Short mmCIF file of C-alpha atoms and ligand atoms in Angstrom, two decimals:
data_model
loop_
_atom_site.label_atom_id
_atom_site.label_comp_id
_atom_site.label_asym_id
_atom_site.label_seq_id
_atom_site.Cartn_x
_atom_site.Cartn_y
_atom_site.Cartn_z
CA MET Y 17 129.72 91.66 92.92
CA ASN Y 18 131.31 94.83 91.67
CA SER Y 19 129.72 97.08 94.39
CA THR Y 20 133.32 98.55 95.16
CA THR Y 21 133.20 100.21 91.98
CA TYR Y 22 130.40 102.44 92.88
CA THR Y 23 130.52 105.03 95.89
CA VAL Y 24 127.40 105.93 97.76
CA VAL Y 25 127.22 110.02 98.03
CA THR Y 26 124.91 111.95 100.17
CA LEU Y 27 124.76 115.55 101.87
CA GLY Y 28 126.15 115.80 105.52
CA SER Y 29 122.80 116.18 107.20
CA HIS Y 30 119.37 114.74 108.28
CA SER Y 31 120.05 110.72 108.00
CA ALA Y 32 123.50 110.74 106.04
CA LEU Y 33 125.15 109.04 109.20
CA GLN Y 34 122.56 106.02 108.71
CA ILE Y 35 122.78 106.16 105.02
CA LEU Y 36 126.88 105.92 104.75
CA LYS Y 37 126.99 103.32 107.62
CA GLY Y 38 124.30 101.37 105.61
CA ALA Y 39 126.43 101.74 102.74
CA HIS Y 40 129.68 100.73 104.22
CA ASP Y 41 128.02 97.72 105.95
CA GLU Y 42 126.97 96.53 102.48
CA GLY Y 43 130.54 96.87 101.11
CA PHE Y 44 130.44 100.16 99.25
CA PRO Y 45 132.77 103.11 99.44
CA THR Y 46 131.07 106.27 100.90
CA LEU Y 47 131.04 109.94 100.32
CA ALA Y 48 129.98 112.64 102.33
CA VAL Y 49 129.52 116.11 100.86
CA THR Y 50 129.70 118.58 104.13
CA ASN Y 51 129.76 122.24 104.88
CA ARG Y 52 132.52 123.95 106.80
CA ASP Y 53 130.65 123.43 110.06
CA THR Y 54 129.64 119.75 109.71
CA GLU Y 55 132.80 118.69 107.92
CA SER Y 56 134.88 117.63 111.02
CA LEU Y 57 131.93 115.74 112.22
CA TYR Y 58 131.55 113.58 109.27
CA ARG Y 59 135.36 113.05 109.11
CA SER Y 60 135.28 111.41 112.68
CA PHE Y 61 133.32 108.63 111.48
CA ALA Y 62 135.26 105.40 110.22
CA PHE Y 63 132.79 104.42 107.90
CA VAL Y 64 132.96 107.77 106.10
CA ASP Y 65 135.74 107.08 103.49
CA GLU Y 66 135.65 110.49 101.83
CA VAL Y 67 134.53 113.97 102.58
CA ILE Y 68 134.38 116.78 100.13
CA SER Y 69 133.38 120.36 102.06
CA ILE Y 70 131.65 123.05 100.31
CA ASP Y 71 130.57 126.44 101.81
CA HIS Y 72 126.72 126.23 101.43
CA TYR Y 73 124.53 122.86 100.90
CA ALA Y 74 122.67 125.01 98.40
CA GLU Y 75 125.90 124.95 96.31
CA PHE Y 76 125.62 121.01 95.76
CA MET Y 77 124.81 121.73 92.03
CA ASN Y 78 128.53 122.92 91.40
CA LEU Y 79 129.72 119.36 92.63
CA VAL Y 80 127.39 117.99 89.77
CA PRO Y 81 130.02 117.76 86.96
CA ILE Y 82 132.75 116.22 89.32
CA LEU Y 83 130.45 113.53 90.34
CA GLU Y 84 128.94 113.03 87.10
CA ASP Y 85 132.61 112.14 85.88
CA ARG Y 86 132.62 109.63 88.83
CA LYS Y 87 131.03 106.20 89.86
CA VAL Y 88 128.77 107.41 92.45
CA ILE Y 89 125.13 106.84 93.48
CA ILE Y 90 123.17 109.64 95.13
CA VAL Y 91 121.16 108.20 97.99
CA PRO Y 92 118.93 111.51 98.82
CA HIS Y 93 117.08 112.45 102.16
CA GLY Y 94 115.09 115.35 103.51
CA SER Y 95 117.97 118.20 102.99
CA PHE Y 96 118.01 117.17 99.30
CA VAL Y 97 114.61 118.71 98.96
CA ALA Y 98 115.03 121.35 101.37
CA TYR Y 99 118.36 122.65 99.87
CA LEU Y 100 117.86 121.98 96.00
CA SER Y 101 115.07 122.82 93.68
CA LEU Y 102 112.84 120.55 91.74
CA GLU Y 103 114.82 121.90 88.84
CA ASP Y 104 118.03 120.89 90.24
CA HIS Y 105 116.83 117.38 90.67
CA LYS Y 106 115.86 117.06 87.48
CA GLU Y 107 119.06 118.56 85.76
CA MET Y 108 121.44 116.06 87.30
CA ARG Y 109 122.39 113.02 85.63
CA VAL Y 110 124.12 111.51 88.66
CA PRO Y 111 122.97 108.16 89.20
CA TYR Y 112 120.20 108.60 92.10
CA PHE Y 113 118.28 106.10 94.15
CA GLY Y 114 114.53 106.61 93.50
CA ASN Y 115 111.96 108.08 91.01
CA LYS Y 116 112.40 111.72 90.59
CA ALA Y 117 109.09 111.91 88.74
CA ILE Y 118 107.31 111.48 92.23
CA LEU Y 119 108.93 114.84 93.30
CA ASP Y 120 106.27 116.78 91.33
CA TRP Y 121 103.41 114.55 93.08
CA GLU Y 122 105.11 114.84 96.31
CA ALA Y 123 105.69 118.77 96.07
CA SER Y 124 102.36 119.93 95.29
CA ARG Y 125 99.70 119.63 98.10
CA GLU Y 126 97.03 118.96 95.22
CA LEU Y 127 98.91 116.12 93.60
CA GLN Y 128 99.65 114.29 96.86
CA ARG Y 129 96.01 114.38 97.77
CA GLN Y 130 94.75 113.36 94.38
CA TRP Y 131 97.42 110.37 94.64
CA LEU Y 132 96.50 109.61 98.36
CA SER Y 133 92.84 109.76 97.68
CA ARG Y 134 93.17 107.31 94.88
CA ALA Y 135 94.96 104.90 97.06
CA GLY Y 136 91.77 105.25 99.45
CA LEU Y 137 93.04 106.56 102.38
CA ASN Y 138 91.49 108.62 104.71
CA LEU Y 139 92.13 112.29 104.21
CA PRO Y 140 91.24 115.35 106.36
CA ARG Y 141 88.40 117.39 105.10
CA GLN Y 142 89.27 120.58 103.16
CA PHE Y 143 87.04 123.64 103.19
CA LYS Y 144 86.93 126.05 100.08
CA THR Y 145 85.58 129.10 102.14
CA GLY Y 146 85.48 130.26 105.95
CA ALA Y 147 81.67 130.11 105.86
CA GLU Y 148 82.11 126.42 105.08
CA ILE Y 149 84.02 125.63 108.35
CA ASP Y 150 81.94 123.46 111.00
CA ARG Y 151 84.64 122.04 112.99
CA PRO Y 152 88.38 122.90 114.06
CA VAL Y 153 90.61 123.63 111.14
CA ILE Y 154 94.06 124.18 110.81
CA VAL Y 155 94.99 126.71 108.36
CA LYS Y 156 98.27 125.78 106.29
CA LEU Y 157 99.81 128.63 104.36
CA TYR Y 158 101.46 127.91 101.02
CA GLY Y 159 105.16 127.54 101.23
CA ALA Y 160 104.88 127.18 105.53
CA GLN Y 161 108.09 125.45 106.23
CA GLY Y 162 109.40 123.64 109.14
CA GLY Y 163 106.33 123.37 111.01
CA LYS Y 164 105.63 127.16 111.55
CA GLY Y 165 103.06 129.28 109.61
CA TYR Y 166 99.62 127.26 110.69
CA LEU Y 167 96.99 128.73 112.45
CA PHE Y 168 94.53 126.97 114.34
CA VAL Y 169 90.47 128.03 114.07
CA ARG Y 170 87.75 126.75 116.02
CA ASP Y 171 84.68 127.61 113.95
CA ALA Y 172 83.64 129.80 110.97
CA ALA Y 173 83.02 132.83 113.45
CA ASP Y 174 86.74 132.53 114.75
CA PHE Y 175 87.91 132.27 111.18
CA GLU Y 176 86.07 135.59 110.43
CA ASP Y 177 87.60 137.29 113.10
CA ARG Y 178 91.23 136.42 112.30
CA VAL Y 179 91.32 136.19 108.34
CA ASN Y 180 92.93 139.35 107.96
CA ILE Y 181 96.22 137.97 109.65
CA LEU Y 182 96.28 135.76 106.61
CA GLY Y 183 96.44 139.00 104.14
CA GLU Y 184 96.99 137.95 100.46
CA ARG Y 185 98.64 134.89 101.26
CA ASP Y 186 97.41 131.58 99.57
CA TYR Y 187 96.07 129.15 102.08
CA ILE Y 188 94.23 125.75 102.83
CA LEU Y 189 91.62 125.00 105.30
CA GLN Y 190 92.16 121.72 106.46
CA GLU Y 191 89.85 119.94 109.04
CA TYR Y 192 92.10 119.52 112.46
CA ILE Y 193 92.16 115.68 113.40
CA ILE Y 194 92.38 115.01 116.94
CA GLY Y 195 93.95 112.09 117.62
CA VAL Y 196 97.67 110.65 117.85
CA PRO Y 197 100.43 111.16 115.56
CA LEU Y 198 102.28 107.93 113.85
CA TYR Y 199 105.14 108.05 111.17
CA ILE Y 200 105.34 104.65 109.48
CA HIS Y 201 108.41 103.88 107.51
CA TYR Y 202 108.18 101.67 104.54
CA PHE Y 203 110.67 100.11 101.81
CA TYR Y 204 109.22 98.96 98.36
CA SER Y 205 111.58 96.85 96.54
CA PRO Y 206 111.16 97.09 92.73
CA LEU Y 207 113.41 94.08 92.32
CA THR Y 208 111.16 91.47 94.55
CA GLY Y 209 107.92 93.70 94.29
CA LYS Y 210 107.75 93.32 98.29
CA LEU Y 211 106.64 96.06 100.59
CA GLU Y 212 108.33 96.05 104.14
CA ILE Y 213 107.33 97.86 107.26
CA MET Y 214 110.71 99.31 108.35
CA SER Y 215 109.94 101.09 111.43
CA MET Y 216 107.83 103.67 113.11
CA ASP Y 217 108.30 107.00 115.13
CA ARG Y 218 106.30 109.86 116.59
CA ARG Y 219 107.76 113.36 116.44
CA TYR Y 220 108.53 115.28 119.44
CA GLU Y 221 107.36 118.88 118.15
CA THR Y 222 107.37 122.46 119.98
CA ASN Y 223 105.13 123.65 121.01
CA VAL Y 224 102.23 121.44 120.39
CA ASP Y 225 103.70 118.81 122.22
CA SER Y 226 103.98 121.13 125.45
CA LEU Y 227 100.31 122.41 125.29
CA GLY Y 228 98.93 119.81 127.08
CA ARG Y 229 101.10 120.89 130.20
CA ILE Y 230 99.17 124.18 130.70
CA PRO Y 231 95.53 123.27 131.88
CA SER Y 232 93.20 124.45 129.18
CA ARG Y 233 91.47 127.11 131.41
CA ALA Y 234 94.93 128.63 132.12
CA GLN Y 235 95.56 128.80 128.22
CA GLU Y 236 92.50 130.94 127.58
CA GLY Y 237 93.31 134.20 126.58
CA MET Y 238 96.94 133.54 126.37
CA ASP Y 239 96.61 133.90 122.39
CA ILE Y 240 99.11 130.73 121.71
CA GLU Y 241 99.28 129.32 118.12
CA PRO Y 242 100.47 125.81 118.08
CA SER Y 243 103.68 125.57 116.29
CA TYR Y 244 105.04 121.84 114.91
CA VAL Y 245 108.79 122.25 114.74
CA VAL Y 246 110.50 119.11 114.97
CA VAL Y 247 113.11 118.71 117.78
CA GLY Y 248 113.37 114.99 117.79
CA ASN Y 249 111.88 111.59 117.43
CA SER Y 250 110.73 108.70 119.68
CA PRO Y 251 110.06 104.72 119.20
CA LEU Y 252 106.65 103.13 118.81
CA SER Y 253 105.32 100.23 118.22
CA LEU Y 254 101.74 99.96 116.57
CA ARG Y 255 98.83 97.65 118.44
CA GLU Y 256 99.14 94.61 116.27
CA SER Y 257 95.53 94.65 115.21
CA MET Y 258 96.29 97.80 113.46
CA LEU Y 259 99.28 96.45 111.60
CA ALA Y 260 97.52 95.04 108.61
CA GLU Y 261 95.86 98.40 107.81
CA ALA Y 262 99.21 100.16 108.25
CA TYR Y 263 100.62 97.72 105.51
CA ARG Y 264 97.47 97.94 103.38
CA MET Y 265 98.17 101.35 103.15
CA GLY Y 266 101.61 101.36 102.04
CA GLU Y 267 100.57 98.94 99.34
CA ASN Y 268 97.78 101.22 97.90
CA VAL Y 269 100.28 103.99 97.86
CA VAL Y 270 102.67 102.07 95.94
CA ARG Y 271 100.15 100.40 93.59
CA VAL Y 272 98.68 103.98 92.50
CA SER Y 273 102.30 105.27 92.20
CA LYS Y 274 102.72 102.93 89.36
CA GLU Y 275 99.61 104.52 87.50
CA ILE Y 276 100.25 108.05 88.18
CA CYS Y 277 104.27 107.92 87.48
CA PRO Y 278 104.43 104.72 85.28
CA PRO Y 279 106.08 102.34 85.20
CA LYS Y 280 108.44 102.52 88.32
CA GLY Y 281 106.41 104.60 90.42
CA LEU Y 282 107.70 105.12 94.21
CA PHE Y 283 110.06 102.73 95.31
CA GLY Y 284 112.86 102.49 98.21
CA ALA Y 285 112.24 104.01 101.28
CA PHE Y 286 108.97 106.48 102.01
CA CYS Y 287 106.72 107.54 104.70
CA ILE Y 288 103.18 107.87 105.70
CA GLU Y 289 102.44 110.77 108.17
CA THR Y 290 99.21 109.72 109.95
CA ILE Y 291 97.22 110.81 112.85
CA ILE Y 292 94.99 107.90 114.43
CA THR Y 293 91.68 108.78 116.04
CA PRO Y 294 89.78 107.02 119.14
CA ASP Y 295 87.75 104.88 116.63
CA SER Y 296 91.37 103.53 115.22
CA GLN Y 297 90.97 105.34 111.75
CA PHE Y 298 94.32 106.53 110.47
CA TYR Y 299 94.02 109.81 108.80
CA ILE Y 300 96.83 110.94 106.49
CA MET Y 301 98.49 114.32 106.76
CA GLU Y 302 101.42 113.91 104.30
CA ILE Y 303 103.77 111.39 102.45
CA SER Y 304 107.33 111.70 102.07
CA ALA Y 305 108.87 109.70 99.10
CA ARG Y 306 112.11 108.95 100.68
CA ILE Y 307 113.90 108.20 103.97
CA VAL Y 308 112.73 110.32 106.90
CA ALA Y 309 114.63 111.09 109.96
CA GLY Y 310 112.46 109.42 112.24
CA THR Y 311 114.54 106.39 110.88
CA ASN Y 312 117.44 107.54 112.82
CA LEU Y 313 116.22 106.10 115.82
CA PHE Y 314 116.72 102.45 114.11
CA ILE Y 315 120.40 102.63 113.07
CA ASP Y 316 120.81 99.32 114.62
CA GLY Y 317 117.32 97.78 113.49
CA SER Y 318 113.66 98.07 114.86
CA PRO Y 319 111.45 95.35 116.12
CA TYR Y 320 109.86 95.40 112.50
CA SER Y 321 113.07 95.13 110.51
CA TYR Y 322 113.97 92.41 112.74
CA LEU Y 323 111.19 90.36 111.71
CA ASN Y 324 112.38 90.37 108.12
CA TYR Y 325 116.08 90.32 108.95
CA SER Y 326 117.99 88.52 111.61
CA GLU Y 327 120.78 91.26 111.51
CA PRO Y 328 120.49 95.34 112.21
CA MET Y 329 118.73 96.77 109.16
CA SER Y 330 118.13 100.20 109.23
CA THR Y 331 116.36 101.90 106.56
CA GLY Y 332 119.95 103.39 105.47
CA ARG Y 333 121.29 100.02 105.00
CA ARG Y 334 118.26 98.60 103.41
CA ILE Y 335 118.75 101.50 100.39
CA ALA Y 336 122.44 99.88 100.08
CA ARG Y 337 121.08 96.35 100.25
CA GLU Y 338 118.82 96.99 97.38
CA ILE Y 339 121.42 98.84 95.41
CA LYS Y 340 123.62 95.67 95.88
CA ASN Y 341 121.19 93.22 94.89
CA ALA Y 342 120.31 95.08 91.84
CA LEU Y 343 124.15 95.03 90.87
CA LEU Y 344 124.45 91.43 91.54
CA SER Y 345 121.45 90.82 89.15
CA ASN Y 346 122.71 93.37 86.74
CA ALA Y 347 119.48 95.39 87.16
CA LEU Y 348 121.05 98.65 88.42
CA GLY Y 349 118.66 100.55 86.31
CA GLU Y 350 115.67 99.23 88.15
CA VAL Y 351 116.54 100.96 91.41
CA LEU Y 352 117.85 104.21 89.84
CA ASP Y 353 115.97 107.34 88.45
CA ASP Y 354 115.77 107.11 84.75
CA ALA Y 355 117.57 110.22 83.89
CA SER Y 356 120.87 108.61 85.76
CA VAL Y 357 123.88 107.57 83.11
CA ILE Y 358 125.07 104.39 84.37
P1 AMP N 419 118.14 119.52 107.73
O1 AMP N 419 119.04 118.93 107.10
O2 AMP N 419 118.08 119.06 109.46
O3 AMP N 419 118.06 121.19 107.72
O4 AMP N 419 116.69 118.77 107.64
C1 AMP N 419 116.33 118.85 106.35
C2 AMP N 419 114.73 118.83 106.26
O5 AMP N 419 114.32 117.61 107.18
C3 AMP N 419 113.94 119.72 107.41
O6 AMP N 419 112.72 119.79 106.61
C4 AMP N 419 113.57 119.30 108.63
O7 AMP N 419 112.61 119.79 109.19
C5 AMP N 419 113.42 117.71 108.12
N1 AMP N 419 113.87 117.12 109.60
C6 AMP N 419 115.37 117.10 109.84
N2 AMP N 419 115.16 116.07 111.09
C7 AMP N 419 114.21 115.79 111.15
C8 AMP N 419 113.43 114.75 112.38
N3 AMP N 419 114.23 114.38 113.22
N4 AMP N 419 112.39 114.40 112.22
C9 AMP N 419 111.64 114.68 110.99
N5 AMP N 419 111.88 115.80 110.04
C10 AMP N 419 113.33 116.25 110.38
P1 AMP N 420 102.81 119.08 107.71
O1 AMP N 420 103.35 120.25 107.69
O2 AMP N 420 101.52 118.74 107.25
O3 AMP N 420 103.96 117.91 107.68
O4 AMP N 420 102.19 118.93 109.43
C1 AMP N 420 103.05 119.48 110.28
C2 AMP N 420 102.26 118.97 111.68
O5 AMP N 420 101.14 119.35 111.99
C3 AMP N 420 102.56 117.36 111.84
O6 AMP N 420 102.62 117.09 113.22
C4 AMP N 420 101.04 117.21 111.62
O7 AMP N 420 100.77 115.90 112.60
C5 AMP N 420 100.05 118.27 112.14
N1 AMP N 420 99.17 118.50 111.26
C6 AMP N 420 99.00 118.54 109.98
N2 AMP N 420 97.81 118.58 109.44
C7 AMP N 420 97.08 118.45 110.65
C8 AMP N 420 95.52 117.97 110.47
N3 AMP N 420 94.94 118.36 109.42
N4 AMP N 420 94.97 117.72 111.66
C9 AMP N 420 96.10 117.35 112.78
N5 AMP N 420 97.22 117.70 112.89
C10 AMP N 420 97.78 118.15 111.68
#
C-alpha cells in the first residue's frame, strides 16, 4: 500500500480532530489548515503532522493551487459548506473524498425534499399559504443559519397575526413534528456496496431544550421564540426494534442518490436528522451528505461501530480506511469526486 504518499487534509474545525486522528491511525500523514486562533490547538496533537495557517477559513481557496501541486486528499466536514461556496467546491481540482454533485441536492430545500420523498421517507407537511395551516407550524426563513431565524406558529390565525414580522423575506411553512430528535450517522462504502450505521446522537440546542424547564403556564405571555443553536451532542442507542427502519431509510437514500447523481450517488459518511413521534414514526428534517459533528462523541468507536469492527472505529477513521482500501485495490477514483485530478 502506498497510502504514505497521500496526505489527508482538512480545515481545523468541526470534526477535524476525529478525521486526522483516524487518518493517522490508518497510516496517512495528516495536514490541518487552521487560522491564527486555532493553530496552536492543532499543533498540540501528535497525530497532526503538519499545520498550514491562514487568516480566515474563507481564504481557503487561496491555498488550492498549493494543494493541487501536492499529493493530498481533502476530507470535507461541516465547516467546508459553512465557509466555502458551492462554486468554490466545484472549482477545486484537489482530490476530494465524496461526490460534489450531491451538494446541489443537499443545498436546496426543494431538491432535498424531492430526493427524500422519492426514497419513501416521511417528511413534515408543507403549507403553501397561511390560510391552509391546520396544526402547529415552524416557519423557516430562507438562508436561516445556525439554528436561528425560525418562527413557531400555532394555527392560521396566529400566522395572520404575526406574518408582518416576516416582511418581504422568503420562507417555508412546515408542520412542526412533536417528538424526540435522533441523528443517525451512516457510512456507505462504494467499494463493497455495504451500508453501516456508525453511531447516533441527539443535539443539545439552546433555547429549545430548556423550554420544558419552565411550566407552560409561566411561559404564557413571555413571548419566547424557540431557537435551535447547537451547543453540543449526547450519545443515544436506539430501541433495537426501530433499528431495521433506521437502516432501511439509509439504504433508500443511497439507492435514490444513484438515480439523481449517477453513477456514484452519495457515498462515504452521511447523516439523517429525524424526529420520532409517539407512534414510532421517523420524520426526516434534513440530510447532511458528509461527516457530522455528532460523530465526535465516538472518536473511540460507538456501540454500533463495535458490532462491525472489533477495534475503535470512528467515522473519521472509517473514511481513512475506505481511502486505504481504495488505494490497496487500485480504485482511488471510486472514493473521490470525479473532478479530482489523481
Ligand atoms: P464550525 O466550524 O464550528 O463553525 O461549524 C460549522 C458548521 O457545523 C456550523 O453550521 C455548525 O452549526 C455545525 N456544527 C458545528 N458543531 C456542531 C455540533 N457539535 N453538532 C451539530 N452541528 C455542529
Ligand atoms: P434544521 O435547520 O432543519 O436543521 O433544523 C434545526 C432544528 O429544528 C433541529 O433541531 C430540528 O430538529 C428542528 N426542526 C426542524 N424542522 C422541524 C419540524 N418540522 N418539526 C420539529 N422540529 C423541527
